[in-house]
Amino acid sequence: MTVEFRLLGAIEAYVGGRPLDLGHPRQRGVLAVLLVEANCFVTTGHLLDCVWGEHQPVRGRNTLYSYLSRLRLALESVDGVSLDRRSGGYQLTLDKQCVDVHRFHRLVAEARAADDDRASVLFERALALWRGEPLAGLDTLWAAEVRATFEGEFLAAELDYIDIALRLGRHAEMLPLMSARARRHPLDERGTAQLMLALYRNGRQADALEHYRRLRTRLVDELGAEPGPELRELHRRILRDDAGLEASPRPVTAADPPPERPAPDELDRAAEELATAVFRQWTAEVELRSLQRPEPVQVRWAGTGRPVAASDSAVLGGRRDGVQRLDLRGGLTDLVSGFRRLPARQLVVLGEPGAGKTVLAILLALGLLADAGKGEPVPVVLPLSSWDPVRQHLHTWLAGKLLEEYPGLGNRAVYGRDAATRLVAEGRVVPVLDGLDEIPPALHAVAIDALDQAMAGARPLVVTCRGDEYEDAVRDSGAILARAAVVEIDPVGPDDAIEFLTARQRQGDTRWQPVAEHLRHRPGGPLARALSTPLMVDLARVAHADPAADPGELCDDSRFPDATLVEEHLLDAFLPAVYAQRPAPPDTRPAARHQPEQAQQWLTFLARHLRDGRSRDFAWWHLVSAVSPPTRALLLGLPPGLLCALTSWLAGGVTVGVVSGATYTVAGCLTNALGRRSGPRRVEPRFRGTRKGFLWRFGLGVAIAIGLSFGWSLTPGVVAVLAVVFGLSLGVHVWLDVPVDATRVSSPRTVLRQDRAAVLAYAVSFAVSLGLFFGVVFWFNGEAPANEPDDLFDPVRGTACLLTAALFGYFLFGRLGSVVYALPGAAIGGQVRYEAVLPDLPGAVVCGVLFAVTIGLSVLVSRPWGAFVVVRAWLWCLGRTPARLTRFLDDAHRRGVLRQVGAVYQFRHARLQDRLARDH
C-alpha cells in the first residue's frame, strides 16, 4: 500500500488512502521533525529541542521515548518505512517522495531546469501540494523557523511560476492570483512588477500606474525608501506605452535583458544588490564629507614599525617567487593595488585619533567596488563597536549587521533564506571593520584572536584601529592576525597640508600664504604638529572658509605656543563656521537658520548626554535618560496621576479621589523613575501565522472582562459587550510586537514615525477597553444596592482590579510595573464609599472618557515615543534642545556636524564630541 506524509498544512499521514492515527499533537511534532530530516540521523537532544523548545517537561526523555514507541507501532506495517533507534538518536528511513515537502522541493527544482511549458505544469503540481500553514498545530521555535523557510520557498516558487505564465501569455488568467498576492505582500517589488505588467497587457495602463503610485507612497512613508531601479524603469516604460512590454517569449523584467541571459542565482543577485547599496551609501558619504572638493587630504601609509605583525613569509603565504620582503607603502591612489597584492587580502590599518582611518576605509571600499571583477566579494564598511567577541562569533555578528544596515537582504522571496548569513559564510563579502579600538579594552586581544580564527583560510579582511591600543593588545596577549599585513598612517606632511589648504583657493587669494611659509620653515613647530592629521587639516580649512577669516592667526606662537592649543582653537571655530548664516543657492531648500551660539549650546548638551551614557550613538528613544530619575518621575508619572485623581473625585468624591490619585501617582512616578522601557516598535498587520497569538490574547481579554464584571454584578449583555471589546483590544497587540530594528533599520525619522503609530495603537486599545468599563461601572453603580454603612473596601472588587492592574503594569514596565500598579488597582476598584459629583449618565460619559485619557496617557509615557515627546518639551523649556529637535539633527547631518548610522546619529568627529562635552 502507498503511504503519503503531509507537512504542508496539518501533520497527516495516509496509507492506501486512509488516514493514519498519529496520536497527540506533540507526537505528531516528533514525526514532523523526523520527516523533515528524513533518512538522516537525529539526536535525542535535537528532538527534545525541536518538539518542546525551552519548555521541556520534567521527564522529557521518557515522554519522547513513549511517543517514538507509539510511532514505531503505527508505522511498522507500512511498507518501505522504518523508524530505527541508534546510539544517541533515531532515523526515519523512507522514500522522500512520499513526503509532500520533499516532493515540492523536487518538483520546483525540475521546473527551474525545464522549458517554460513543462515548468508551468511542474510548478502547478508543486504549488497544489500546499493545503495551508505548514506544520499547523506546532508552536515551537523550531516549527516557526522551518515554517518560515517553507513559506519563503513557496513564495519564491509562486513568483517563478508567475514569471513563466506571463512569458506564455497567460496574463489575464493570472491576474486574480497576482492581485491576491499583492494584497498579502504589499511591499514585494517583484510581485508588484508582475502585477503591473499583467495589468498593462490587459489594457489597464491606468491601474498599473496607480498600483505603482500606491507602492511608492507606502515605501516612502513606512521605510523612507524609493522603489528599486528595475521597478522604476518598468514604470517609465509603461508611461511611454513601450511596445516591448507586450507579451513576448522573453523574461519579465523591467530592463528586458536578452533572452539568452539566464536568471542570476539568488546569492549572486544578493551580492550584486549589496554592492550597489554599499556604493551608493558611501558615495553619498564622500559627498557629505566634501572629500572630493577637489581631493581629500593626502593620506600616506607604510608598513608599521610596531611589533604587531606576522612575519613577511606568513603574510605572503610562504611564497618564494623572488619576493623576500613585504614592502607596502603609498598614498590614497595606491591603496587598492596594495591591497590586491596581498595573497590573503587581509589588512590592518593603524593610526592616531583623527589620522583618517575611517576615510581610508571608505575610499578603499569604493575603490574595490569601482574596480571589481566578476564574482569578487563585496567590501562592506561596518563599525566594530557593537561586536562582543566573547558572546558572538564574528560571522554571526556580521550577518546580523548586514541585515541591520541593508535590510533588503531579508527578502526571502528574492534572495532566498538567510541571504546575509550565506553571503558571509561563502566569503562573498569583504568585512571592512572600522574601529577595533572602540571595543572595550579588555576585549581587544580576544577580538584579534577571534578575527584570526574566523577569517582563517585567506578570507579577505580589513580592520582599522588606533596604533597604541592595537600594540598593547598584541603585546599583552601575543594574539595577531597571522595572514594580515599591518600598515600605519603617516602624519600629514607640510607639503600635503599646504596642497589641501590651498586647493580651493581662488586666483589671487593669498590668505593661506603665511600658513604655507610657516609650515615650510618650521616643519616641527606647534602648527605643523597640530596639522599632522587629516581631521585638523580639514577643520582648519572649514574654520577659515569665510573670505573674511584670517588663517594667518594660526602662526602666532604667542597665542598658540603648543599644538594642543591650536587643535582646541580649530575645534572651537568649527561650529561657528558651519552655522554661519549664508543665503541658500537658487532652487535649493534653504537650511534651517540656527544661531551659532544656539547650535553650540544644543550640541554641547547632546555631547554631554552621550558622555554620561558612554556612547557615540544618539538614539532619540534614549533621550529620556538625559533627565534625572526624580525629574523623570514627575514629568511622566504626575500628569496621569492628577487625571486619575480628577476622574476618581468626579466618580466617588473627595476621599476616593485622594486615595486613587495618590496611589496611581506613586505607581507612575516609581515606574517611570526606575523602570526600563522597551525599544521602538512598529505596527505590522500580518494575519498569516498570528491566529494563535490573536486568539490567546483575545481569550485573555475576555477573561479579564468577565473577572472585572463579576465584582459589580453586571448584566450578561453588558458583560458580553465588554468581553468582546477587551478581547479585541488585547488581540490587536499581536500585530504590534515587532521591534523596529528586528525587520527594518532606516532613518531616525522613520523609526520615530513607526513607533508613534504603534504607541498610539497601544494607547487606544487600552483606553477604549478600560475607559468603557469605568463608564459602565459608574452608570451601574448608581443602580446597585448600597453597601453596608461600615464597609470601606470590597475585597472581591479589589482583587479583580488588583489582578487587572498588575497585568496592565506588566505591559508597561514588566515585573516592576506589575507589582507597583497592583496597589492603585485595588485602591481604585475596591473602595465602596462613592459620592458621585455628577449624575449617572452624564457622569458615566465624562468619567469614562477621563479614565480612558488617564490610561492612554499612562501607556504613552511608558513607551519610547511618548516619553520622548514629554522629555523633549521639558528640555526645550530649559533651553537645552530646540523645539524641533529632529529637524535640528537632520540639519546638523546635512551640515556635516553629525553622521547618520541607520536609526542613530553620531558626531562626525569624535574629538569634537569630546571637546564639547568637556569644556563647554
GROMACS .gro file of C-alpha atoms in nm, residues 1-5 15 74-82 93-95 98:
model
   19
    1MET     CA    1   0.000   0.000   0.000
    2THR     CA    2   0.119   0.351  -0.081
    3VAL     CA    3   0.195   0.590   0.202
    4GLU     CA    4   0.177   0.968   0.197
    5PHE     CA    5   0.302   1.205   0.465
   15VAL     CA    6  -0.182   0.463   0.398
   74ALA     CA    7   0.186   0.284   1.390
   75LEU     CA    8   0.442   0.264   1.109
   76GLU     CA    9   0.560  -0.096   1.141
   77SER     CA   10   0.302  -0.224   0.893
   78VAL     CA   11   0.382   0.042   0.632
   79ASP     CA   12   0.600  -0.091   0.352
   80GLY     CA   13   0.923   0.097   0.287
   81VAL     CA   14   0.911   0.297   0.613
   82SER     CA   15   1.121   0.214   0.918
   93THR     CA   16   1.411   0.576   0.659
   94LEU     CA   17   1.171   0.607   0.365
   95ASP     CA   18   1.134   0.726   0.007
   98CYS     CA   19   0.621   1.020  -0.014
   0.00000   0.00000   0.00000
